[in-house]
Amino acid sequence: MLEIAKQPLTIYLDPDIVARIEVLICAGRFANASQVMQEALVLWLTAFNQQQFELELKKAYETTLTLGGRECVNTATFLRTLGDLA
């Protein structure tokens, strides 16, 4: 199994966020604040990556329109424009 080194990181959070984290821990959803933050960051990164992918899709669609006009847009042309993203 791959062991990933963990580094301590000091962050300062709004009191409301700290209170919400404490509620999650007290409810038994998480064992500690580190688990809460790790899951939150994974969710944020997933959303960020999705947003980046959607921007790339939009660019590819616009490029396809530029190359051939609206009447020439089809699945094959669009997928060629996507390249490695497809």
Short mmCIF file of the N, C-alpha and C atoms (twelve columns), coordinates in Angstrom:
data_MODEL
# 
_entry.id   MODEL 
# 
loop_
_atom_site.group_PDB 
_atom_site.id 
_atom_site.type_symbol 
_atom_site.label_atom_id 
_atom_site.label_alt_id 
_atom_site.label_comp_id 
_atom_site.label_asym_id 
_atom_site.label_seq_id 
_atom_site.Cartn_x 
_atom_site.Cartn_y 
_atom_site.Cartn_z 
_atom_site.pdbx_PDB_model_num 
ATOM 1   N N  . MET A 1  0.849   -1.182 0.000   1 
ATOM 2   C CA . MET A 1  0.000   0.000  0.000   1 
ATOM 3   C C  . MET A 1  0.893   1.243  0.000   1 
ATOM 4   N N  . LEU A 2  0.507   2.213  -0.778  1 
ATOM 5   C CA . LEU A 2  1.253   3.460  -0.878  1 
ATOM 6   C C  . LEU A 2  1.000   4.318  0.360   1 
ATOM 7   N N  . GLU A 3  2.067   4.708  0.995   1 
ATOM 8   C CA . GLU A 3  1.962   5.568  2.178   1 
ATOM 9   C C  . GLU A 3  2.240   7.002  1.762   1 
ATOM 10  N N  . ILE A 4  1.299   7.868  1.993   1 
ATOM 11  C CA . ILE A 4  1.455   9.281  1.640   1 
ATOM 12  C C  . ILE A 4  1.775   10.059 2.908   1 
ATOM 13  N N  . ALA A 5  2.870   10.808 2.843   1 
ATOM 14  C CA . ALA A 5  3.268   11.609 3.999   1 
ATOM 15  C C  . ALA A 5  2.264   12.725 4.211   1 
ATOM 16  N N  . LYS A 6  1.881   12.920 5.424   1 
ATOM 17  C CA . LYS A 6  0.947   13.998 5.766   1 
ATOM 18  C C  . LYS A 6  1.731   15.115 6.430   1 
ATOM 19  N N  . GLN A 7  1.397   16.325 6.048   1 
ATOM 20  C CA . GLN A 7  2.066   17.474 6.630   1 
ATOM 21  C C  . GLN A 7  1.066   18.255 7.472   1 
ATOM 22  N N  . PRO A 8  1.488   18.693 8.634   1 
ATOM 23  C CA . PRO A 8  0.602   19.544 9.430   1 
ATOM 24  C C  . PRO A 8  0.452   20.906 8.759   1 
ATOM 25  N N  . LEU A 9  -0.715  21.478 8.884   1 
ATOM 26  C CA . LEU A 9  -1.015  22.769 8.291   1 
ATOM 27  C C  . LEU A 9  -1.895  23.546 9.259   1 
ATOM 28  N N  . THR A 10 -1.485  24.742 9.567   1 
ATOM 29  C CA . THR A 10 -2.276  25.585 10.453  1 
ATOM 30  C C  . THR A 10 -3.170  26.481 9.605   1 
ATOM 31  N N  . ILE A 11 -4.466  26.429 9.882   1 
ATOM 32  C CA . ILE A 11 -5.405  27.301 9.177   1 
ATOM 33  C C  . ILE A 11 -6.273  28.018 10.205  1 
ATOM 34  N N  . TYR A 12 -6.770  29.162 9.810   1 
ATOM 35  C CA . TYR A 12 -7.643  29.943 10.678  1 
ATOM 36  C C  . TYR A 12 -9.003  30.037 10.011  1 
ATOM 37  N N  . LEU A 13 -10.025 29.598 10.737  1 
ATOM 38  C CA . LEU A 13 -11.366 29.530 10.188  1 
ATOM 39  C C  . LEU A 13 -12.305 30.481 10.910  1 
ATOM 40  N N  . ASP A 14 -13.317 30.876 10.192  1 
ATOM 41  C CA . ASP A 14 -14.393 31.679 10.760  1 
ATOM 42  C C  . ASP A 14 -15.042 30.880 11.899  1 
ATOM 43  N N  . PRO A 15 -15.418 31.540 12.996  1 
ATOM 44  C CA . PRO A 15 -16.029 30.826 14.133  1 
ATOM 45  C C  . PRO A 15 -17.259 30.001 13.743  1 
ATOM 46  N N  . ASP A 16 -18.034 30.474 12.779  1 
ATOM 47  C CA . ASP A 16 -19.214 29.723 12.335  1 
ATOM 48  C C  . ASP A 16 -18.801 28.397 11.704  1 
ATOM 49  N N  . ILE A 17 -17.733 28.410 10.927  1 
ATOM 50  C CA . ILE A 17 -17.256 27.181 10.295  1 
ATOM 51  C C  . ILE A 17 -16.720 26.221 11.355  1 
ATOM 52  N N  . VAL A 18 -15.998 26.760 12.329  1 
ATOM 53  C CA . VAL A 18 -15.484 25.928 13.428  1 
ATOM 54  C C  . VAL A 18 -16.647 25.269 14.170  1 
ATOM 55  N N  . ALA A 19 -17.704 26.023 14.425  1 
ATOM 56  C CA . ALA A 19 -18.875 25.475 15.117  1 
ATOM 57  C C  . ALA A 19 -19.512 24.359 14.295  1 
ATOM 58  N N  . ARG A 20 -19.586 24.543 12.984  1 
ATOM 59  C CA . ARG A 20 -20.166 23.503 12.122  1 
ATOM 60  C C  . ARG A 20 -19.299 22.241 12.137  1 
ATOM 61  N N  . ILE A 21 -17.997 22.416 12.140  1 
ATOM 62  C CA . ILE A 21 -17.082 21.276 12.206  1 
ATOM 63  C C  . ILE A 21 -17.292 20.524 13.522  1 
ATOM 64  N N  . GLU A 22 -17.411 21.263 14.599  1 
ATOM 65  C CA . GLU A 22 -17.625 20.639 15.909  1 
ATOM 66  C C  . GLU A 22 -18.934 19.862 15.953  1 
ATOM 67  N N  . VAL A 23 -19.966 20.386 15.315  1 
ATOM 68  C CA . VAL A 23 -21.255 19.680 15.248  1 
ATOM 69  C C  . VAL A 23 -21.090 18.354 14.510  1 
ATOM 70  N N  . LEU A 24 -20.361 18.376 13.400  1 
ATOM 71  C CA . LEU A 24 -20.141 17.154 12.633  1 
ATOM 72  C C  . LEU A 24 -19.381 16.109 13.441  1 
ATOM 73  N N  . ILE A 25 -18.394 16.556 14.203  1 
ATOM 74  C CA . ILE A 25 -17.606 15.642 15.031  1 
ATOM 75  C C  . ILE A 25 -18.467 15.086 16.166  1 
ATOM 76  N N  . CYS A 26 -19.211 15.952 16.837  1 
ATOM 77  C CA . CYS A 26 -20.074 15.522 17.945  1 
ATOM 78  C C  . CYS A 26 -21.172 14.570 17.484  1 
ATOM 79  N N  . ALA A 27 -21.621 14.734 16.243  1 
ATOM 80  C CA . ALA A 27 -22.659 13.867 15.697  1 
ATOM 81  C C  . ALA A 27 -22.095 12.510 15.269  1 
ATOM 82  N N  . GLY A 28 -20.770 12.376 15.333  1 
ATOM 83  C CA . GLY A 28 -20.142 11.118 14.979  1 
ATOM 84  C C  . GLY A 28 -19.874 10.945 13.492  1 
ATOM 85  N N  . ARG A 29 -20.120 11.987 12.729  1 
ATOM 86  C CA . ARG A 29 -19.882 11.912 11.272  1 
ATOM 87  C C  . ARG A 29 -18.388 11.831 10.963  1 
ATOM 88  N N  . PHE A 30 -17.582 12.488 11.767  1 
ATOM 89  C CA . PHE A 30 -16.128 12.490 11.605  1 
ATOM 90  C C  . PHE A 30 -15.488 12.293 12.973  1 
ATOM 91  N N  . ALA A 31 -14.269 11.743 12.956  1 
ATOM 92  C CA . ALA A 31 -13.559 11.523 14.218  1 
ATOM 93  C C  . ALA A 31 -12.860 12.776 14.707  1 
ATOM 94  N N  . ASN A 32 -12.452 13.634 13.751  1 
ATOM 95  C CA . ASN A 32 -11.717 14.837 14.142  1 
ATOM 96  C C  . ASN A 32 -11.796 15.892 13.037  1 
ATOM 97  N N  . ALA A 33 -11.278 17.068 13.334  1 
ATOM 98  C CA . ALA A 33 -11.344 18.188 12.388  1 
ATOM 99  C C  . ALA A 33 -10.530 17.917 11.125  1 
ATOM 100 N N  . SER A 34 -9.449  17.168 11.253  1 
ATOM 101 C CA . SER A 34 -8.642  16.844 10.072  1 
ATOM 102 C C  . SER A 34 -9.455  16.070 9.042   1 
ATOM 103 N N  . GLN A 35 -10.251 15.121 9.512   1 
ATOM 104 C CA . GLN A 35 -11.093 14.360 8.586   1 
ATOM 105 C C  . GLN A 35 -12.114 15.258 7.890   1 
ATOM 106 N N  . VAL A 36 -12.680 16.182 8.635   1 
ATOM 107 C CA . VAL A 36 -13.652 17.115 8.049   1 
ATOM 108 C C  . VAL A 36 -12.982 17.930 6.949   1 
ATOM 109 N N  . MET A 37 -11.822 18.472 7.257   1 
ATOM 110 C CA . MET A 37 -11.129 19.321 6.285   1 
ATOM 111 C C  . MET A 37 -10.661 18.528 5.079   1 
ATOM 112 N N  . GLN A 38 -10.197 17.303 5.295   1 
ATOM 113 C CA . GLN A 38 -9.763  16.485 4.164   1 
ATOM 114 C C  . GLN A 38 -10.931 16.208 3.223   1 
ATOM 115 N N  . GLU A 39 -12.078 15.841 3.766   1 
ATOM 116 C CA . GLU A 39 -13.238 15.580 2.912   1 
ATOM 117 C C  . GLU A 39 -13.703 16.856 2.218   1 
ATOM 118 N N  . ALA A 40 -13.690 17.959 2.943   1 
ATOM 119 C CA . ALA A 40 -14.102 19.232 2.342   1 
ATOM 120 C C  . ALA A 40 -13.195 19.608 1.174   1 
ATOM 121 N N  . LEU A 41 -11.905 19.405 1.338   1 
ATOM 122 C CA . LEU A 41 -10.968 19.734 0.270   1 
ATOM 123 C C  . LEU A 41 -11.106 18.800 -0.924  1 
ATOM 124 N N  . VAL A 42 -11.382 17.529 -0.669  1 
ATOM 125 C CA . VAL A 42 -11.622 16.595 -1.778  1 
ATOM 126 C C  . VAL A 42 -12.864 17.026 -2.556  1 
ATOM 127 N N  . LEU A 43 -13.919 17.389 -1.847  1 
ATOM 128 C CA . LEU A 43 -15.146 17.850 -2.514  1 
ATOM 129 C C  . LEU A 43 -14.898 19.132 -3.296  1 
ATOM 130 N N  . TRP A 44 -14.142 20.049 -2.711  1 
ATOM 131 C CA . TRP A 44 -13.825 21.295 -3.409  1 
ATOM 132 C C  . TRP A 44 -13.009 21.019 -4.664  1 
ATOM 133 N N  . LEU A 45 -12.012 20.150 -4.541  1 
ATOM 134 C CA . LEU A 45 -11.165 19.829 -5.689  1 
ATOM 135 C C  . LEU A 45 -11.969 19.145 -6.793  1 
ATOM 136 N N  . THR A 46 -12.885 18.275 -6.419  1 
ATOM 137 C CA . THR A 46 -13.752 17.618 -7.397  1 
ATOM 138 C C  . THR A 46 -14.593 18.651 -8.139  1 
ATOM 139 N N  . ALA A 47 -15.185 19.579 -7.408  1 
ATOM 140 C CA . ALA A 47 -15.997 20.631 -8.039  1 
ATOM 141 C C  . ALA A 47 -15.134 21.524 -8.923  1 
ATOM 142 N N  . PHE A 48 -13.946 21.853 -8.465  1 
ATOM 143 C CA . PHE A 48 -13.035 22.692 -9.248  1 
ATOM 144 C C  . PHE A 48 -12.652 21.992 -10.550 1 
ATOM 145 N N  . ASN A 49 -12.295 20.705 -10.456 1 
ATOM 146 C CA . ASN A 49 -11.935 19.950 -11.649 1 
ATOM 147 C C  . ASN A 49 -13.108 19.846 -12.618 1 
ATOM 148 N N  . GLN A 50 -14.309 19.673 -12.098 1 
ATOM 149 C CA . GLN A 50 -15.502 19.615 -12.937 1 
ATOM 150 C C  . GLN A 50 -15.700 20.944 -13.666 1 
ATOM 151 N N  . GLN A 51 -15.510 22.032 -12.942 1 
ATOM 152 C CA . GLN A 51 -15.648 23.362 -13.547 1 
ATOM 153 C C  . GLN A 51 -14.613 23.554 -14.653 1 
ATOM 154 N N  . GLN A 52 -13.381 23.136 -14.406 1 
ATOM 155 C CA . GLN A 52 -12.332 23.256 -15.423 1 
ATOM 156 C C  . GLN A 52 -12.671 22.424 -16.658 1 
ATOM 157 N N  . PHE A 53 -13.182 21.217 -16.441 1 
ATOM 158 C CA . PHE A 53 -13.564 20.352 -17.546 1 
ATOM 159 C C  . PHE A 53 -14.693 20.988 -18.361 1 
ATOM 160 N N  . GLU A 54 -15.671 21.564 -17.680 1 
ATOM 161 C CA . GLU A 54 -16.775 22.221 -18.380 1 
ATOM 162 C C  . GLU A 54 -16.287 23.418 -19.195 1 
ATOM 163 N N  . LEU A 55 -15.314 24.152 -18.671 1 
ATOM 164 C CA . LEU A 55 -14.737 25.261 -19.436 1 
ATOM 165 C C  . LEU A 55 -14.030 24.752 -20.689 1 
ATOM 166 N N  . GLU A 56 -13.314 23.629 -20.566 1 
ATOM 167 C CA . GLU A 56 -12.648 23.036 -21.728 1 
ATOM 168 C C  . GLU A 56 -13.671 22.565 -22.758 1 
ATOM 169 N N  . LEU A 57 -14.780 21.988 -22.285 1 
ATOM 170 C CA . LEU A 57 -15.843 21.579 -23.207 1 
ATOM 171 C C  . LEU A 57 -16.412 22.780 -23.952 1 
ATOM 172 N N  . LYS A 58 -16.634 23.865 -23.218 1 
ATOM 173 C CA . LYS A 58 -17.169 25.071 -23.843 1 
ATOM 174 C C  . LYS A 58 -16.197 25.614 -24.894 1 
ATOM 175 N N  . LYS A 59 -14.906 25.633 -24.559 1 
ATOM 176 C CA . LYS A 59 -13.899 26.105 -25.517 1 
ATOM 177 C C  . LYS A 59 -13.884 25.233 -26.764 1 
ATOM 178 N N  . ALA A 60 -13.952 23.916 -26.554 1 
ATOM 179 C CA . ALA A 60 -13.935 22.998 -27.690 1 
ATOM 180 C C  . ALA A 60 -15.160 23.206 -28.568 1 
ATOM 181 N N  . TYR A 61 -16.312 23.408 -27.956 1 
ATOM 182 C CA . TYR A 61 -17.535 23.648 -28.727 1 
ATOM 183 C C  . TYR A 61 -17.419 24.944 -29.521 1 
ATOM 184 N N  . GLU A 62 -16.911 25.989 -28.868 1 
ATOM 185 C CA . GLU A 62 -16.752 27.266 -29.560 1 
ATOM 186 C C  . GLU A 62 -15.740 27.157 -30.695 1 
ATOM 187 N N  . THR A 63 -14.678 26.385 -30.485 1 
ATOM 188 C CA . THR A 63 -13.697 26.165 -31.543 1 
ATOM 189 C C  . THR A 63 -14.339 25.421 -32.711 1 
ATOM 190 N N  . THR A 64 -15.152 24.420 -32.401 1 
ATOM 191 C CA . THR A 64 -15.851 23.669 -33.439 1 
ATOM 192 C C  . THR A 64 -16.759 24.587 -34.244 1 
ATOM 193 N N  . LEU A 65 -17.461 25.478 -33.555 1 
ATOM 194 C CA . LEU A 65 -18.333 26.435 -34.251 1 
ATOM 195 C C  . LEU A 65 -17.519 27.352 -35.151 1 
ATOM 196 N N  . THR A 66 -16.380 27.788 -34.660 1 
ATOM 197 C CA . THR A 66 -15.520 28.691 -35.425 1 
ATOM 198 C C  . THR A 66 -14.991 28.002 -36.686 1 
ATOM 199 N N  . LEU A 67 -14.636 26.726 -36.545 1 
ATOM 200 C CA . LEU A 67 -14.063 25.993 -37.675 1 
ATOM 201 C C  . LEU A 67 -15.072 25.735 -38.789 1 
ATOM 202 N N  . GLY A 68 -16.305 25.418 -38.420 1 
ATOM 203 C CA . GLY A 68 -17.236 25.005 -39.462 1 
ATOM 204 C C  . GLY A 68 -18.593 25.661 -39.440 1 
ATOM 205 N N  . GLY A 69 -18.840 26.481 -38.461 1 
ATOM 206 C CA . GLY A 69 -20.163 27.085 -38.371 1 
ATOM 207 C C  . GLY A 69 -21.152 26.146 -37.701 1 
ATOM 208 N N  . ARG A 70 -22.245 26.691 -37.261 1 
ATOM 209 C CA . ARG A 70 -23.251 25.938 -36.511 1 
ATOM 210 C C  . ARG A 70 -23.783 24.737 -37.296 1 
ATOM 211 N N  . GLU A 71 -23.956 24.882 -38.597 1 
ATOM 212 C CA . GLU A 71 -24.525 23.793 -39.390 1 
ATOM 213 C C  . GLU A 71 -23.572 22.603 -39.544 1 
ATOM 214 N N  . CYS A 72 -22.289 22.801 -39.287 1 
ATOM 215 C CA . CYS A 72 -21.306 21.727 -39.450 1 
ATOM 216 C C  . CYS A 72 -20.951 21.038 -38.130 1 
ATOM 217 N N  . VAL A 73 -21.554 21.466 -37.045 1 
ATOM 218 C CA . VAL A 73 -21.232 20.857 -35.754 1 
ATOM 219 C C  . VAL A 73 -21.913 19.501 -35.657 1 
ATOM 220 N N  . ASN A 74 -21.103 18.469 -35.468 1 
ATOM 221 C CA . ASN A 74 -21.632 17.131 -35.227 1 
ATOM 222 C C  . ASN A 74 -20.747 16.451 -34.189 1 
ATOM 223 N N  . THR A 75 -21.147 15.299 -33.782 1 
ATOM 224 C CA . THR A 75 -20.429 14.615 -32.711 1 
ATOM 225 C C  . THR A 75 -18.974 14.349 -33.076 1 
ATOM 226 N N  . ALA A 76 -18.731 13.859 -34.275 1 
ATOM 227 C CA . ALA A 76 -17.363 13.523 -34.679 1 
ATOM 228 C C  . ALA A 76 -16.463 14.752 -34.672 1 
ATOM 229 N N  . THR A 77 -16.955 15.865 -35.213 1 
ATOM 230 C CA . THR A 77 -16.167 17.095 -35.246 1 
ATOM 231 C C  . THR A 77 -15.883 17.593 -33.839 1 
ATOM 232 N N  . PHE A 78 -16.895 17.553 -33.018 1 
ATOM 233 C CA . PHE A 78 -16.750 18.013 -31.643 1 
ATOM 234 C C  . PHE A 78 -15.732 17.155 -30.890 1 
ATOM 235 N N  . LEU A 79 -15.812 15.827 -31.029 1 
ATOM 236 C CA . LEU A 79 -14.883 14.939 -30.343 1 
ATOM 237 C C  . LEU A 79 -13.461 15.110 -30.843 1 
ATOM 238 N N  . ARG A 80 -13.290 15.372 -32.143 1 
ATOM 239 C CA . ARG A 80 -11.944 15.652 -32.666 1 
ATOM 240 C C  . ARG A 80 -11.388 16.909 -32.024 1 
ATOM 241 N N  . THR A 81 -12.220 17.923 -31.873 1 
ATOM 242 C CA . THR A 81 -11.789 19.168 -31.250 1 
ATOM 243 C C  . THR A 81 -11.413 18.955 -29.792 1 
ATOM 244 N N  . LEU A 82 -12.133 18.076 -29.115 1 
ATOM 245 C CA . LEU A 82 -11.827 17.782 -27.711 1 
ATOM 246 C C  . LEU A 82 -10.469 17.127 -27.555 1 
ATOM 247 N N  . GLY A 83 -10.065 16.325 -28.511 1 
ATOM 248 C CA . GLY A 83 -8.774  15.661 -28.430 1 
ATOM 249 C C  . GLY A 83 -8.691  14.732 -27.239 1 
ATOM 250 N N  . ASP A 84 -7.708  14.940 -26.371 1 
ATOM 251 C CA . ASP A 84 -7.471  14.055 -25.227 1 
ATOM 252 C C  . ASP A 84 -8.563  14.122 -24.162 1 
ATOM 253 N N  . LEU A 85 -9.377  15.162 -24.180 1 
ATOM 254 C CA . LEU A 85 -10.446 15.276 -23.198 1 
ATOM 255 C C  . LEU A 85 -11.585 14.303 -23.479 1 
ATOM 256 N N  . ALA A 86 -11.704 13.867 -24.739 1 
ATOM 257 C CA . ALA A 86 -12.829 13.001 -25.136 1 
ATOM 258 C C  . ALA A 86 -12.726 11.632 -24.510 1 
# 
